[in-house]
Structure formats: structure tokens, C-alpha cells
Coordinates of C-alpha atoms in Angstrom, one line a residue:
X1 CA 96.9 124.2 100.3
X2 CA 94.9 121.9 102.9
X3 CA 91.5 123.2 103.9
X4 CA 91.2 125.7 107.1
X5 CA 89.8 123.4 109.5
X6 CA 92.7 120.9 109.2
X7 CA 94.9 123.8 109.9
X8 CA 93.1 124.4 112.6
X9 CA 92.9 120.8 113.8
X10 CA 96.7 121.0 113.4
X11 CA 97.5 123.3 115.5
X12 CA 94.8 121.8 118.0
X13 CA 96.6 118.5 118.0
X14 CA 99.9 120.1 119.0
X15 CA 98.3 121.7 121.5
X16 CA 96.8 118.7 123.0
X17 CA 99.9 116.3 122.2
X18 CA 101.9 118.9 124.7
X19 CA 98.9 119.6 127.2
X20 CA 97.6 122.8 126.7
X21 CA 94.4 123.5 127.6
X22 CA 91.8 126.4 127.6
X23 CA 93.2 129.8 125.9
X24 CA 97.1 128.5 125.4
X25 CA 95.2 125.6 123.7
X26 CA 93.2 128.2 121.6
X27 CA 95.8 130.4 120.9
X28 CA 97.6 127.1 119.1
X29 CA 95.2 126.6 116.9
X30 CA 94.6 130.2 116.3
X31 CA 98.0 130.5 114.9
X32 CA 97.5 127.4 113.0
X33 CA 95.1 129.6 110.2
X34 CA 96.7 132.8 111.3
X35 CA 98.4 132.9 107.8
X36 CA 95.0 132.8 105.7
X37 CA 94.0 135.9 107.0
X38 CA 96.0 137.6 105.0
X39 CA 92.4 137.5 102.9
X40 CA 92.3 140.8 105.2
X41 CA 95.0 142.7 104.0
X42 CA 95.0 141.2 100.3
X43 CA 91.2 143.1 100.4
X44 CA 92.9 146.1 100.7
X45 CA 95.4 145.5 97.7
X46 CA 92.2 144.7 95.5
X47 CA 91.1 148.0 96.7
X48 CA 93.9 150.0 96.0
X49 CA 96.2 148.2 93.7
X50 CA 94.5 150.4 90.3
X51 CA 95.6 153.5 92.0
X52 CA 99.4 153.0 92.2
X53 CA 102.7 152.9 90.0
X54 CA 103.2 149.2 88.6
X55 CA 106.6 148.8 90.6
X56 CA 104.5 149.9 94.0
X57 CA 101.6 147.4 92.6
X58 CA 104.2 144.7 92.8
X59 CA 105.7 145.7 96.4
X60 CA 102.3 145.7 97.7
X61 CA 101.3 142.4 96.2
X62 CA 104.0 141.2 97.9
X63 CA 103.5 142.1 101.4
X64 CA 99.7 141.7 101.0
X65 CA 99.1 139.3 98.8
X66 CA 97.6 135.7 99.3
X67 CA 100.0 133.0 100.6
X68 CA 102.8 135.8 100.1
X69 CA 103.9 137.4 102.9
X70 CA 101.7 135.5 106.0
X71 CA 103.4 133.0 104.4
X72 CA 107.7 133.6 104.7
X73 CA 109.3 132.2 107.2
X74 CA 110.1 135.8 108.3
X75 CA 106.7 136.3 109.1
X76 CA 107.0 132.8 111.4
X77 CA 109.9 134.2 112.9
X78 CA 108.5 137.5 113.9
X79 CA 105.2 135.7 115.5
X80 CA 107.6 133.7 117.2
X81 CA 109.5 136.0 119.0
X82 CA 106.2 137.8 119.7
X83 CA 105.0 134.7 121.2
X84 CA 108.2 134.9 123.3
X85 CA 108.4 138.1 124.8
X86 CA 104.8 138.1 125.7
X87 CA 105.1 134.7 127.1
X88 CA 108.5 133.7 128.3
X89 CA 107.1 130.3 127.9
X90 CA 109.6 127.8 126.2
X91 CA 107.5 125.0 125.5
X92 CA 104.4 127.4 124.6
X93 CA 107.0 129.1 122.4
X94 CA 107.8 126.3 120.7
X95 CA 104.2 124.9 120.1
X96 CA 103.1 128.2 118.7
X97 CA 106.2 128.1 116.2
X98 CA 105.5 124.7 115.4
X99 CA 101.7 125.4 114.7
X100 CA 102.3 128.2 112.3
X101 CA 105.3 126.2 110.3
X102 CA 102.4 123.9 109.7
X103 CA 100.3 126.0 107.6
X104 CA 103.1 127.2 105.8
X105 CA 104.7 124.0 105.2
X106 CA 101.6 122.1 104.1
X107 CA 100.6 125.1 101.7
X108 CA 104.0 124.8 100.8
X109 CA 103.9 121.6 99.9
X110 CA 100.9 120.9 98.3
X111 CA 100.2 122.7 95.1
X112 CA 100.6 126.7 95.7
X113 CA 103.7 128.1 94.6
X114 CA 104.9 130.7 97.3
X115 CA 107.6 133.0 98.1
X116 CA 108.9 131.7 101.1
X117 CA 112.2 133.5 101.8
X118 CA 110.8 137.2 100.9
X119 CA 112.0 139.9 101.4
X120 CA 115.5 137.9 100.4
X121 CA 113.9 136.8 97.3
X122 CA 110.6 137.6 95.2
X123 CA 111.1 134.2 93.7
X124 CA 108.3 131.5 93.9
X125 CA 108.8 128.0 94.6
X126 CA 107.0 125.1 96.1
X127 CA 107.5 121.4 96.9
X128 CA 103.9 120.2 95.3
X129 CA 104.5 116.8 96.8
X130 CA 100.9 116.3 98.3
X131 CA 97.6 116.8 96.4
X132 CA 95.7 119.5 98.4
X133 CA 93.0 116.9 99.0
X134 CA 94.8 114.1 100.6
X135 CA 92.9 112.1 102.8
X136 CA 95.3 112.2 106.0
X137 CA 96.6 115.4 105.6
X138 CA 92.7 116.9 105.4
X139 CA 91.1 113.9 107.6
X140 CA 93.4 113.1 110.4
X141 CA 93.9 117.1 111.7
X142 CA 89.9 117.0 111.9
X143 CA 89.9 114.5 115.0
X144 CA 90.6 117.2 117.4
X145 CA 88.0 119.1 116.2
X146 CA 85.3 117.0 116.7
X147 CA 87.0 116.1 119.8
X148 CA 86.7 119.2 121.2
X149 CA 83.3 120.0 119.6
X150 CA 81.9 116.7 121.3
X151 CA 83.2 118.4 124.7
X152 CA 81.5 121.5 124.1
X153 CA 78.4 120.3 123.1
X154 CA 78.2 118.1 126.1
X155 CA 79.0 120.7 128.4
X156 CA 76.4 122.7 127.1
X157 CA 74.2 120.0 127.9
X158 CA 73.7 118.8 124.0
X159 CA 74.1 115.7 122.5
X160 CA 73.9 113.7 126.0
X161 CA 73.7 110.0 125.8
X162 CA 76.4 110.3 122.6
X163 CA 79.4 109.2 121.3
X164 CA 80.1 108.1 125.1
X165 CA 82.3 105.2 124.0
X166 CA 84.1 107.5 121.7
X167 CA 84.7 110.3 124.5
X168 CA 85.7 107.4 127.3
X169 CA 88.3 106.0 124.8
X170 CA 89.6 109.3 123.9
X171 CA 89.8 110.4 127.5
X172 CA 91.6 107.3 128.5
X173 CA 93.9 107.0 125.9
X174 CA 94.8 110.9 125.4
X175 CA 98.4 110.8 126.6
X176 CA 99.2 108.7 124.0
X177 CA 96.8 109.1 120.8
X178 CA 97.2 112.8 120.4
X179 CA 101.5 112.6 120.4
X180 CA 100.4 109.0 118.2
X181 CA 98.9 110.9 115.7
X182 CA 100.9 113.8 115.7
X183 CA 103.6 111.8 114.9
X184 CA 101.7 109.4 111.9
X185 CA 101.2 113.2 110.5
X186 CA 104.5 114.9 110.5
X187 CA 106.0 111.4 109.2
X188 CA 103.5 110.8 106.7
X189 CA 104.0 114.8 105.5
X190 CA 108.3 114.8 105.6
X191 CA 107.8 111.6 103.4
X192 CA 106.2 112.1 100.1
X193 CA 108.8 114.7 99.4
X194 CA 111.2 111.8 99.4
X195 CA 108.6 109.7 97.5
X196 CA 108.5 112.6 94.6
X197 CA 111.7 113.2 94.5
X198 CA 112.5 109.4 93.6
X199 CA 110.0 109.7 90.8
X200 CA 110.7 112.5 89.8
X201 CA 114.1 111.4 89.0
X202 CA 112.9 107.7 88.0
X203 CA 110.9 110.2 85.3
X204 CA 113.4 112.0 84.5
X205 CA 115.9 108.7 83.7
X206 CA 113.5 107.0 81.6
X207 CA 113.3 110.1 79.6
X208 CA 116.4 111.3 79.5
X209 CA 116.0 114.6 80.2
X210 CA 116.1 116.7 83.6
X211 CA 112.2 116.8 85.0
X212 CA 112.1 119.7 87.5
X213 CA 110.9 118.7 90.3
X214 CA 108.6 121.4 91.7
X215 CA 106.5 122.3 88.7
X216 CA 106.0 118.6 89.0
X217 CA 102.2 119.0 90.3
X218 CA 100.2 116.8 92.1
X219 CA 97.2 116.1 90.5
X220 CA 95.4 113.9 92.3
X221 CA 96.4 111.2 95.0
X222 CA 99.9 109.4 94.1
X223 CA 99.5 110.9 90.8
X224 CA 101.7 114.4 88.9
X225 CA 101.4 116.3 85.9
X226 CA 104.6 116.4 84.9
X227 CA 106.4 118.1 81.6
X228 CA 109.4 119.7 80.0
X229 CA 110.8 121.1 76.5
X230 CA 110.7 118.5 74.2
X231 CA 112.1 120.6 71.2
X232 CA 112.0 123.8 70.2
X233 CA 108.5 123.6 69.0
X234 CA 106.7 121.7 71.5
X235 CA 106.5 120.5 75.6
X236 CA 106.1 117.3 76.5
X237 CA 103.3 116.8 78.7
X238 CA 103.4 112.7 81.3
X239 CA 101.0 112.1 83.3
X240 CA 102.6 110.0 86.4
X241 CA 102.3 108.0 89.3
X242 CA 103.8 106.2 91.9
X243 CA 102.5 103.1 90.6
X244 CA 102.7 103.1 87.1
X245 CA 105.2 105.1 86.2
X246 CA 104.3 107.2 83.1
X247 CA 100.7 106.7 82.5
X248 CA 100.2 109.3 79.3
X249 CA 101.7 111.7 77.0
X250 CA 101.2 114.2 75.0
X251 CA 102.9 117.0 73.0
X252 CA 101.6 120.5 73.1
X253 CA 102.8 123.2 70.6
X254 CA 104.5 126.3 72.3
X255 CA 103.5 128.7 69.9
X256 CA 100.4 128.1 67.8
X257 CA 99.8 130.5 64.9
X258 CA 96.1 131.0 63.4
X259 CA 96.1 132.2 59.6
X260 CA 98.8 134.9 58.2
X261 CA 99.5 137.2 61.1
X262 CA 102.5 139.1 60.3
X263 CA 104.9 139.7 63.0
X264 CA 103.5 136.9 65.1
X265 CA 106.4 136.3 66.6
X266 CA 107.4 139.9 67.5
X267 CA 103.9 139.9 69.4
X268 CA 104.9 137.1 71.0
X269 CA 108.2 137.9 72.3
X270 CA 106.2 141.5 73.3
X271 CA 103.4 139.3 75.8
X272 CA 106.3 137.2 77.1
X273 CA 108.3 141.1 78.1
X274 CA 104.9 142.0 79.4
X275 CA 104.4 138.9 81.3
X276 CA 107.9 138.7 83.0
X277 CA 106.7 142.0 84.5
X278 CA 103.8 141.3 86.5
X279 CA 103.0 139.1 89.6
X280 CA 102.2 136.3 90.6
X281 CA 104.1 134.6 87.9
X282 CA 102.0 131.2 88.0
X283 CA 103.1 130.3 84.4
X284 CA 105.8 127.9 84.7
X285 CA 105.2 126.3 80.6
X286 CA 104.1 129.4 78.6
X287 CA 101.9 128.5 75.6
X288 CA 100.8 131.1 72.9
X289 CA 98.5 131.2 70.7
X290 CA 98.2 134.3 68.0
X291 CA 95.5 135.7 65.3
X292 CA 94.1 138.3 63.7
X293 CA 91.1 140.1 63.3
X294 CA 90.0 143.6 62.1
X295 CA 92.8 145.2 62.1
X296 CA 94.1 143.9 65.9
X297 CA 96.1 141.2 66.8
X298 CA 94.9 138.7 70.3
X299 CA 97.8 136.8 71.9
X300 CA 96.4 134.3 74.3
X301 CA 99.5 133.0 77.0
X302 CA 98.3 129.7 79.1
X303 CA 100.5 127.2 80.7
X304 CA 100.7 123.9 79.0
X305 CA 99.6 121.8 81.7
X306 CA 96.6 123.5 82.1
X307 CA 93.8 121.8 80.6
X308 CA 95.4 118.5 82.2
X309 CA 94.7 119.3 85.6
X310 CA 90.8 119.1 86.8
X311 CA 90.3 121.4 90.3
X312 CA 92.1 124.2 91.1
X313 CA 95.8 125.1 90.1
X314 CA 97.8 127.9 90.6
X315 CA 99.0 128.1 86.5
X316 CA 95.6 128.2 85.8
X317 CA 95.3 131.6 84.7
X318 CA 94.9 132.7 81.0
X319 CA 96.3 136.3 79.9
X320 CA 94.4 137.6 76.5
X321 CA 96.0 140.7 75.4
X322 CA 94.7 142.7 72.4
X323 CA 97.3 144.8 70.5
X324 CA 96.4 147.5 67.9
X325 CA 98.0 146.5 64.8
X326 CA 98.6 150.4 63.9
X327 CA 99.5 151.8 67.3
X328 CA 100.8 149.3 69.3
X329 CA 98.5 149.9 72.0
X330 CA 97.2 146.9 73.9
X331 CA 94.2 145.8 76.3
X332 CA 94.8 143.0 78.8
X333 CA 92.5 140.2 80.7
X334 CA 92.6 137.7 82.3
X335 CA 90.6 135.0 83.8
X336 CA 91.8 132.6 86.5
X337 CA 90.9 128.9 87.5
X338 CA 88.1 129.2 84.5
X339 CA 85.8 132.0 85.8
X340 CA 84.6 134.6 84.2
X341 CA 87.6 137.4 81.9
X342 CA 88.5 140.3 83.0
X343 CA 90.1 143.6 82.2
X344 CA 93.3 144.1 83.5
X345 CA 94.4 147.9 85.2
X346 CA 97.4 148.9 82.5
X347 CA 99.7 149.1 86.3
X348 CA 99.7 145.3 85.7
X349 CA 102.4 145.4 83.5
X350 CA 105.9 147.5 82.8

């Protein structure tokens, strides 16, 4: 998940790495954010969603939810051969292809966990091998934009007399630093992959158990929340790094039982039924916590990893539900990245 602008600037670059210019050039970086307005559509879901069946809730979330759809490779496939037969242009073809993989791949592989090969499969997976604020992956794409915001302004007769050094090196040295920089980016973006991967399994030797490598998530720059079932009882939660190797550790109970509840673990196995139902399924290391009060029982489910990891997260949402001890019934919220709970329609669930 990189910011919109670099997307933009991404697709920008491409465009002026091949030598597109005016609306073929637009059009490329167009279709580098054309993915995030799925925004549009995923309004309309919000809209509707409390009105349908719970299996049509979950088709819909699908198709027009965020980073789900705009996001498969079959949507890059049919914008490609859109692209084609309105174009017939190979190289322009190409270019638009290449700038719409780049959204999805860099959301892909920063920390958002997608469903990339739907309709084939509802599961979600995701590389998480670059932390959503990297410095070249957000900083480099934004050259072209102020590149061609410096153009603009000057031809609008604003900002005369500067950055003139900047615009004669640019101008001079085009051929060459746009296809540069390009290449510094997709290198720098097909390598820390690799790089996690290696520690990922460095982790995974010194522990002596099998890490999984995508709900490995990158925390901050060169550093992963990592974790896995240490017993039957309790997860094992690392911070790591490239550098250092394991940096911390800490154990965090799976289930966690306040007072006498009776049936605390029927209620748990219930909310984990429930749970499996729903979408997006963003809890990769379910934690529960049960208790009781007046005569109804509250089941919180979190992931374990979730008060280790500062900024935004896709795990970090945190289901209460609230089950009549007598009738069974239940109420269920939610609240997501730490706003504010709420209610959840009862199509949430099956």
C-alpha cells in the first residue's frame, strides 16, 4: 500500500522512460491509480451491503470491495486488452499493462493482504515485503511529478526564474534518467522479496519452527513482526530485522479467560464458526478473550500481533460479540485500525 501520488508518479515514469507524451502520457499514469477507485464502487457496497443475504454480502464484497477486485490480475488483464483493441498500439499496450501491475504489485507487496487470483480463489495472500512507507518506493515515483508540475507551472507563466538548473539537467539528461530510475525502482522492488525470504527462513532456523512468510509484516523500514504457535496455549510473538536478527519476544495467550465463565470454550469455538464466515478475513493469529456479566457473555477476537504494530495494519480489527447466556442470541461490533466500535448488520455472519 504506497501512497496515490507515487502510483501516479509510477506510472508517469513509465510513460516518460518509453516517450509518451501529452494524453498517452496521461493515460499511463491514469491507469497507475485506476485500481484505488474502487473507493467508488466499495461506496455502493457500504450502501447496500445491510440489505442483502450474507452469501450475496460476501459476493459483493468481493467484486466491490477495497483492493479486491480492481486489484486481480483479471482485472489487469481485461484493462489490457481494452487498452489493445482501442489502441492497436504494442508498446502503448505494454506500458499501460506495466503501469497497472504496479499498483497491484506494490499493494501487493507491502502490507495489505489481497485476493489476487479471484474469481479462481477468494483466498487472501500478500508478499508484505516492503513497509508501506519506504522511502524509495514513496520518494523516487514523486520526481515525475514535480517534473511535470515544474513544466506546467512555467508554462503557465508561474514560478519563472526557478528551479532552472533543475529543469536544464532534467531536459538534458531525460533519455537516460527516467529509464535510470525506472530501473533503480523495479530492482530495488523485485529485491526485498528475496531479502525476506532469507530472513524469514534465517528466523525460522534459529527457531526451529516454520515462520510463514507472508503474515510476516513489515513494520517499519528493514524491520517484521513476525510469530507463530508456540504451544497450544500461547503464540510466539519476534520482532525482527535485517540487521539484528531477532530483536524481541514475547508470548501471548490464545485464549484468555476472565473469572468463572462456564462454557468458555464452547463460546469460543462459536466466534471462531462465526468468524470463518465473514470477509475480509484480516485475522491471521486469533486471540480471545472471554467474561461475564449480567447474565451475557462478551468474546473479544483480535490478532496477536496487533498491539505490536504502531500505523495502520490490515489485522487490526477487533470483533466484540455479545451472546445471551439464556438464548443464545448475539450482537456483534467491530472496530478497525482503533477507531471508534461499531454494530455489525447480523448479514455479517452465517
Amino acid at each position: 500500500m504506497v501512497n496515490s501520488l507515487s502510483h501516479l508518479g509510477i506510472g508517469l515514469l513509465i510513460a516518460l522512460a518509453l516517450g509518451f507524451k501529452g494524453k498517452k502520457r496521461n493515460a499511463l499514469g491514469f491507469l497507475a491509480i485506476l485500481p484505488d477507485l474502487d473507493f467508488i464502487p466499495y461506496i455502493l457496497f457500504a450502501l447496500i451491503s445491510g440489505s442483502v443475504s450474507h452469501e450475496v454480502r460476501n459476493q459483493l464484497f468481493y467484486l466491490l470491495g477495497h483492493r479486491e477486485f480492481l486489484h486481480s490480475i483479471l482485472f489487469i488483464l481485461l484493462v489490457t486488452l481494452f487498452i489493445w483493441i482501442k489502441t492497436k498500439d504494442r508498446l502503448f499496450t505494454a506500458a499501460g499493462f506495466a503501469a497497472i501491475f504496479s499498483h497491484v504489485y506494490l499493494d501487493y507487496a507491502t502490507s495489505w493482504k489481497m485476493r489476487p487470483i479471484y474469481p479462481f480463489s477468494t483466498e487472501t495472500s500478500t508478499l508484505g515485503a516492503i513497509y508501506f512507507f519506504d522511502p524509495l518506493a514513496n520518494i523516487l515515483p514523486l520526481l515525475p511529478v514535480f517534473v511535470l508540475l515544474v513544466a506546467y507551472m512555467k508554462g503557465h507563466g508561474k514560478w519563472n526564474g526557478k528551479f532552472n538548473n533543475f529543469c536544464t539537467f532534467v531536459t538534458k539528461n531525460r533519455s537516460k534518467l527516467y529509464p535510470a530510475l525506472l530501473i533503480v525502482l523495479v530492482i530495488w522492488l523485485a529485491v526485498l522479496p528475496v531479502t525476506k525470504l532469507l530472513l524469514v527462513n534465517y528466523i525460522s532456523s534459529v527457531e526451529d519452527a516454520k515462520i510463514s512468510y507472508q503474515d510476516t509484516y513489515p513494520s517499519s523500514v528493514g524491520k517484521f513482526i513476525s510469530a507463530y504457535s508456540y504451544n497450544s496455549t500461547h503464540y510466539k510473538i519476534m520482532e525482527v530485522s535485517y540487521w539484528s536478527g531477532i530483536e524481541k519476544r514475547d508470548y501471548i495467550e490464545k485464549i484468555n479467560v476472565n473469572g468463572a465463565v462456564p462454557d468458555a470454550s464452547t463460546y469460543v469455538e462459536r466466534v471462531g464458526k462465526l468468524y470463518s464466515t465473514t470477509v475480509p478475513q484480516e485475522i491471521d493469529y486469533p486471540v480471545y478473550s472471554v467474561s461475564e456479566k449480567n447474565d451475557s457473555v462478551a468474546v473479544t477476537l483480535s490478532d496477536a500481533r496487533d498491539k505490536y504494530v504502531k500505523h495502520w495494519a490490515y489485522f487490526k480489527t477487533v470483533y466484540r460479540f455479545i451472546f445471551d447466556a439464556e438464548s443464545g442470541g448475539y450482537v456483534a461490533y467491530a472496530s478497525e485500525q482503533g477507531e471508534r466500535e461499531e454494530r455489525l448488520e447480523k448479514n455479517w455472519f452465517g
